[in-house]
Structures are given as structure tokens and as C-alpha cells.
mmCIF file of C-alpha atoms in Angstrom:
data_model
loop_
_atom_site.group_PDB
_atom_site.id
_atom_site.type_symbol
_atom_site.label_atom_id
_atom_site.label_comp_id
_atom_site.label_asym_id
_atom_site.label_seq_id
_atom_site.Cartn_x
_atom_site.Cartn_y
_atom_site.Cartn_z
ATOM 1 C CA MET A 1 50.184 162.999 24.398
ATOM 2 C CA THR A 2 47.478 161.299 22.015
ATOM 3 C CA GLY A 3 49.196 158.120 21.020
ATOM 4 C CA ARG A 4 48.594 156.273 24.436
ATOM 5 C CA PRO A 5 45.040 155.593 25.546
ATOM 6 C CA PRO A 6 44.595 157.099 29.094
ATOM 7 C CA ALA A 7 43.352 154.555 31.342
ATOM 8 C CA PHE A 8 46.638 152.301 32.499
ATOM 9 C CA PRO A 9 48.894 155.569 32.536
ATOM 10 C CA THR A 10 46.180 157.047 34.587
ATOM 11 C CA ILE A 11 46.256 154.301 37.062
ATOM 12 C CA ILE A 12 50.124 154.511 36.928
ATOM 13 C CA ALA A 13 49.588 158.163 37.622
ATOM 14 C CA GLY A 14 47.425 157.629 40.978
ATOM 15 C CA ILE A 15 49.694 154.904 42.191
ATOM 16 C CA TYR A 16 53.107 157.151 41.849
ATOM 17 C CA GLY A 17 50.780 159.901 43.629
ATOM 18 C CA ALA A 18 49.894 157.733 46.255
ATOM 19 C CA VAL A 19 53.293 155.743 46.871
ATOM 20 C CA GLY A 20 55.883 158.334 45.298
ATOM 21 C CA ARG A 21 58.339 157.824 42.468
ATOM 22 C CA ASN A 22 60.585 155.404 43.980
ATOM 23 C CA PRO A 23 61.528 151.655 43.744
ATOM 24 C CA TYR A 24 58.265 151.026 45.598
ATOM 25 C CA SER A 25 56.031 152.662 43.083
ATOM 26 C CA PHE A 26 57.641 150.016 40.365
ATOM 27 C CA ALA A 27 56.549 147.213 42.765
ATOM 28 C CA ALA A 28 52.849 148.436 43.206
ATOM 29 C CA VAL A 29 52.567 148.970 39.788
ATOM 30 C CA ARG A 30 53.838 145.635 39.335
ATOM 31 C CA LEU A 31 51.746 144.482 41.910
ATOM 32 C CA PHE A 32 48.432 145.652 40.254
ATOM 33 C CA SER A 33 49.417 143.919 37.129
ATOM 34 C CA ALA A 34 49.716 140.684 39.251
ATOM 35 C CA VAL A 35 46.721 141.238 41.150
ATOM 36 C CA CYS A 36 44.646 142.272 37.656
ATOM 37 C CA LEU A 37 45.859 138.841 36.087
ATOM 38 C CA ALA A 38 45.234 136.616 39.127
ATOM 39 C CA PHE A 39 41.749 138.215 38.941
ATOM 40 C CA ALA A 40 41.010 137.443 35.718
ATOM 41 C CA GLY A 41 42.169 134.087 35.988
ATOM 42 C CA ALA A 42 40.167 133.176 38.617
ATOM 43 C CA LEU A 43 36.872 134.753 36.941
ATOM 44 C CA ALA A 44 37.998 132.568 33.752
ATOM 45 C CA ALA A 45 38.227 129.693 36.068
ATOM 46 C CA ALA A 46 34.892 129.839 37.621
ATOM 47 C CA LEU A 47 33.598 130.809 34.060
ATOM 48 C CA VAL A 48 34.659 127.441 33.104
ATOM 49 C CA ALA A 49 33.370 125.462 35.799
ATOM 50 C CA ALA A 50 29.846 127.329 35.400
ATOM 51 C CA CYS A 51 30.267 126.211 31.905
ATOM 52 C CA PHE A 52 30.086 122.588 32.527
ATOM 53 C CA ILE A 53 27.679 122.535 35.278
ATOM 54 C CA SER A 54 25.237 119.587 34.693
ATOM 55 C CA PRO A 55 22.361 120.702 32.298
ATOM 56 C CA ASN A 56 19.322 119.847 34.752
ATOM 57 C CA GLY A 57 21.531 121.910 37.515
ATOM 58 C CA GLN A 58 22.453 119.428 39.846
ATOM 59 C CA ARG A 59 26.042 120.051 40.832
ATOM 60 C CA GLY A 60 26.042 116.969 42.649
ATOM 61 C CA ASP A 61 26.588 114.592 39.466
ATOM 62 C CA MET A 62 30.147 113.262 40.006
ATOM 63 C CA ARG A 63 30.320 113.138 36.057
ATOM 64 C CA TRP A 64 29.943 117.008 35.629
ATOM 65 C CA LYS A 65 31.831 117.636 38.509
ATOM 66 C CA LEU A 66 35.285 115.974 37.362
ATOM 67 C CA ILE A 67 34.400 117.774 33.911
ATOM 68 C CA SER A 68 34.425 121.396 35.599
ATOM 69 C CA LEU A 69 37.551 120.413 37.793
ATOM 70 C CA SER A 70 39.063 119.086 34.180
ATOM 71 C CA GLY A 71 38.425 122.357 32.365
ATOM 72 C CA VAL A 72 39.538 124.640 35.368
ATOM 73 C CA GLY A 73 42.455 122.387 35.739
ATOM 74 C CA MET A 74 43.363 122.770 31.721
ATOM 75 C CA SER A 75 42.903 126.894 32.083
ATOM 76 C CA SER A 76 44.994 126.842 34.855
ATOM 77 C CA VAL A 77 47.794 124.783 33.238
ATOM 78 C CA LEU A 78 47.749 126.888 29.967
ATOM 79 C CA ALA A 79 47.906 130.351 31.884
ATOM 80 C CA ALA A 80 50.640 128.785 33.946
ATOM 81 C CA GLY A 81 52.825 127.676 31.070
ATOM 82 C CA GLN A 82 52.224 130.864 29.236
ATOM 83 C CA ARG A 83 55.278 132.758 28.822
ATOM 84 C CA THR A 84 53.877 135.754 27.718
ATOM 85 C CA LEU A 85 51.398 136.130 30.438
ATOM 86 C CA LYS A 86 54.318 135.935 32.904
ATOM 87 C CA SER A 87 55.818 138.835 31.300
ATOM 88 C CA TYR A 88 52.493 140.769 31.898
ATOM 89 C CA ALA A 89 53.515 140.707 35.388
ATOM 90 C CA HIS A 90 56.339 142.559 35.461
ATOM 91 C CA ASP A 91 56.518 145.023 32.211
ATOM 92 C CA PHE A 92 54.527 147.970 32.468
ATOM 93 C CA LEU A 93 52.279 146.984 29.543
ATOM 94 C CA THR A 94 48.298 147.758 29.054
ATOM 95 C CA GLU A 95 47.395 143.757 28.663
ATOM 96 C CA PRO A 96 46.788 142.904 32.220
ATOM 97 C CA LEU A 97 44.029 145.744 33.231
ATOM 98 C CA ALA A 98 42.476 144.916 29.343
ATOM 99 C CA LEU A 99 42.304 141.181 30.227
ATOM 100 C CA VAL A 100 40.528 141.709 33.353
ATOM 101 C CA LEU A 101 38.135 144.114 32.121
ATOM 102 C CA LEU A 102 37.598 141.840 29.432
ATOM 103 C CA GLN A 103 36.589 138.891 31.302
ATOM 104 C CA LEU A 104 34.695 141.047 33.672
ATOM 105 C CA LEU A 105 32.607 142.039 30.363
ATOM 106 C CA VAL A 106 32.435 138.189 29.524
ATOM 107 C CA CYS A 107 31.265 137.212 32.852
ATOM 108 C CA LEU A 108 28.655 140.231 33.374
ATOM 109 C CA ALA A 109 27.202 139.554 29.910
ATOM 110 C CA ILE A 110 26.954 135.792 30.273
ATOM 111 C CA TRP A 111 25.642 136.008 34.006
ATOM 112 C CA GLY A 112 23.654 138.921 33.549
ATOM 113 C CA PRO A 113 19.943 138.859 34.452
ATOM 114 C CA SER A 114 18.609 138.474 30.865
ATOM 115 C CA ARG A 115 20.407 135.509 30.527
ATOM 116 C CA SER A 116 19.821 133.786 34.134
ATOM 117 C CA ALA A 117 16.112 134.313 33.585
ATOM 118 C CA GLY A 118 15.466 131.720 30.730
ATOM 119 C CA SER A 119 12.534 132.494 28.394
ATOM 120 C CA SER A 120 10.696 134.464 30.366
ATOM 121 C CA TRP A 121 12.656 137.631 29.854
ATOM 122 C CA GLN A 122 9.360 139.740 31.078
ATOM 123 C CA ALA A 123 10.329 138.456 34.730
ATOM 124 C CA VAL A 124 13.393 140.646 34.434
ATOM 125 C CA SER A 125 13.272 143.797 36.015
ATOM 126 C CA VAL A 126 14.157 146.739 33.485
ATOM 127 C CA PHE A 127 16.336 148.076 36.027
ATOM 128 C CA ALA A 128 18.180 144.679 35.991
ATOM 129 C CA LEU A 129 18.258 144.732 32.073
ATOM 130 C CA ARG A 130 19.583 148.484 31.994
ATOM 131 C CA PHE A 131 22.342 147.907 34.783
ATOM 132 C CA ARG A 132 23.352 144.728 32.986
ATOM 133 C CA GLU A 133 23.944 146.954 29.647
ATOM 134 C CA ALA A 134 25.088 150.213 31.313
ATOM 135 C CA GLY A 135 27.742 147.702 33.047
ATOM 136 C CA CYS A 136 29.003 145.872 29.985
ATOM 137 C CA GLY A 137 29.240 149.412 28.033
ATOM 138 C CA ILE A 138 30.930 150.865 30.589
ATOM 139 C CA LEU A 139 33.261 147.979 30.820
ATOM 140 C CA LEU A 140 33.970 148.078 26.800
ATOM 141 C CA GLY A 141 34.543 151.500 26.987
ATOM 142 C CA GLY A 142 37.230 150.998 29.234
ATOM 143 C CA LEU A 143 38.606 148.268 27.437
ATOM 144 C CA ILE A 144 39.253 151.139 24.489
ATOM 145 C CA LEU A 145 40.343 153.647 26.710
ATOM 146 C CA THR A 146 42.972 150.542 27.728
ATOM 147 C CA ARG A 147 43.744 149.402 24.026
ATOM 148 C CA SER A 148 42.261 151.331 21.419
ATOM 149 C CA ILE A 149 42.453 148.361 18.990
ATOM 150 C CA PHE A 150 39.074 147.341 20.949
ATOM 151 C CA VAL A 151 37.253 149.765 18.965
ATOM 152 C CA LEU A 152 37.422 147.842 16.069
ATOM 153 C CA TRP A 153 35.423 145.137 18.483
ATOM 154 C CA LEU A 154 32.110 147.297 18.773
ATOM 155 C CA PRO A 155 30.133 146.237 15.342
ATOM 156 C CA GLY A 156 30.673 142.566 16.297
ATOM 157 C CA ILE A 157 29.699 143.098 20.151
ATOM 158 C CA TRP A 158 26.634 144.825 18.914
ATOM 159 C CA LEU A 159 26.200 141.528 16.446
ATOM 160 C CA LEU A 160 27.239 139.396 19.030
ATOM 161 C CA TRP A 161 25.012 140.732 22.133
ATOM 162 C CA PHE A 162 21.910 140.930 19.450
ATOM 163 C CA CYS A 163 22.411 137.281 18.308
ATOM 164 C CA ALA A 164 22.428 135.735 22.025
ATOM 165 C CA SER A 165 20.066 137.857 23.336
ATOM 166 C CA ARG A 166 16.964 136.028 24.595
ATOM 167 C CA LEU A 167 14.831 138.958 24.081
ATOM 168 C CA PRO A 168 12.331 139.854 21.314
ATOM 169 C CA ALA A 169 14.013 141.135 18.437
ATOM 170 C CA ARG A 170 13.230 144.892 18.658
ATOM 171 C CA PRO A 171 14.143 144.898 22.822
ATOM 172 C CA ALA A 172 17.314 142.675 21.899
ATOM 173 C CA MET A 173 18.550 145.438 19.187
ATOM 174 C CA ARG A 174 17.640 148.081 21.572
ATOM 175 C CA SER A 175 19.634 146.171 24.283
ATOM 176 C CA ALA A 176 22.771 146.108 22.035
ATOM 177 C CA SER A 177 22.589 149.196 21.047
ATOM 178 C CA LEU A 178 22.301 150.712 24.568
ATOM 179 C CA VAL A 179 25.800 148.654 25.280
ATOM 180 C CA ILE A 180 27.610 150.212 22.322
ATOM 181 C CA ALA A 181 26.208 153.806 23.308
ATOM 182 C CA THR A 182 27.510 153.477 26.611
ATOM 183 C CA SER A 183 31.013 152.521 25.610
ATOM 184 C CA VAL A 184 31.255 155.447 23.184
ATOM 185 C CA LEU A 185 29.953 157.662 25.317
ATOM 186 C CA CYS A 186 32.501 156.684 27.824
ATOM 187 C CA CYS A 187 35.174 157.633 25.228
ATOM 188 C CA VAL A 188 33.939 160.768 23.661
ATOM 189 C CA PRO A 189 35.689 163.093 25.798
ATOM 190 C CA TRP A 190 38.917 161.372 25.078
ATOM 191 C CA TRP A 191 38.323 161.344 21.527
ATOM 192 C CA ILE A 192 37.430 165.137 21.530
ATOM 193 C CA ARG A 193 40.712 166.079 23.437
ATOM 194 C CA ASN A 194 42.513 164.179 20.982
ATOM 195 C CA MET A 195 41.113 166.078 17.914
ATOM 196 C CA VAL A 196 41.537 169.479 19.741
ATOM 197 C CA VAL A 197 45.182 168.904 20.820
ATOM 198 C CA LEU A 198 45.890 167.436 16.874
ATOM 199 C CA GLN A 199 43.894 169.717 15.265
ATOM 200 C CA GLU A 200 42.786 166.872 13.219
ATOM 201 C CA TRP A 201 40.167 164.052 12.923
ATOM 202 C CA MET A 202 42.124 161.761 15.018
ATOM 203 C CA PRO A 203 39.720 160.522 18.119
ATOM 204 C CA LEU A 204 42.005 157.793 18.418
ATOM 205 C CA GLY A 205 45.474 159.903 18.472
#
């Protein structure tokens, strides 16, 4: 089988291996999807709230608390009223897993050490920067192994990472390249396997 990326089928196989092929296994897969959606929603709400914290960092400012609350509320209403999102919880689809991986990627990229260090990028340890780059690369690779369409994001992610970085130009370029390289390395075994099976230059299947 080469038509479907391996991440979600592997998780389903693991659930079936632990629970067995019975009605409980179907419920377990649906529960996994529901948990992914709930966790992604919680991360999105936290991210919205963080984006509306008072610019001077004073969380006690009632005005900014109300803005944060309204932002979280609007996100929750949109999520709760979205019929497509509801269907993800009971259908065997890759969207819930992709959604939580994407939300983790966004949160790690925004809340990572080089973003919180302000303009003093030298104050951030090299280990912390490499950890952030590797983590984002692994999550991006996981996205591609969940839904192959995300491979088209690679050039845009590189450009966005480079432009949004607070590092000087050359370190920023190296940082963006490490993220993309890590994501590609995560996918290379699957791509090689597809080409061996198909005997064609079709790494995505």
C-alpha cells in the first residue's frame, strides 16, 4: 500500500493491536480522534488568548482580559458550530491527527525560545534553538506523513520561518533550513519505500 501516508494507519494498527478488532477498537479510534480535536482546540484557544495579552505584559489589565476572553469565545463558537469538525470525531479521517500536529507546530514556533528572547538572540542557548528547530521539523515531517499535501508547504514554511525569525540573516537562513531538513529526513524512509515498491520515481505514492 502506497496511496495513503503511514502515520494514521500506524496509529490505528497500534490501537487494534492493544484492543483487538472488535467494537471497542472502533470506539478507541474515534476516542483518539476526539482527543486530538479537543487538544488542538485547547491549544488554539490558548494561542488566541496569548496573542491578546496586554502589550506591556500586564495581565491584570481588564481591557486585555476581555479581549482575550472574547477571542477564545469566538474560536470556541466557530469550532462548536463547524459541522465538518464534528464529523472528524466519528469518521476514520486523518484530519484530527493533522490538526493537532499543525497546532503543536504553530505553538512551538511562536512560543519557542528564540521568539521569547526578544532582540537579544545571543541570550538563547544553541541547544534551545536546535531543540525548537528539530521539534518543529519533526512535527512538520509528521504532518507530511499524515497528509502528503503538506509537502507543498515546505518552501512556504522555509520562507515564513526565515522572515519571522529574530535572528540575523545568516543564522535565520540556517535555522529555516534545519527545520526543513529535519522534516525531510523524517519522510525519507517512507519515500524510499514507496519508490522501491512501485519501481517508479513516486516518493509520495
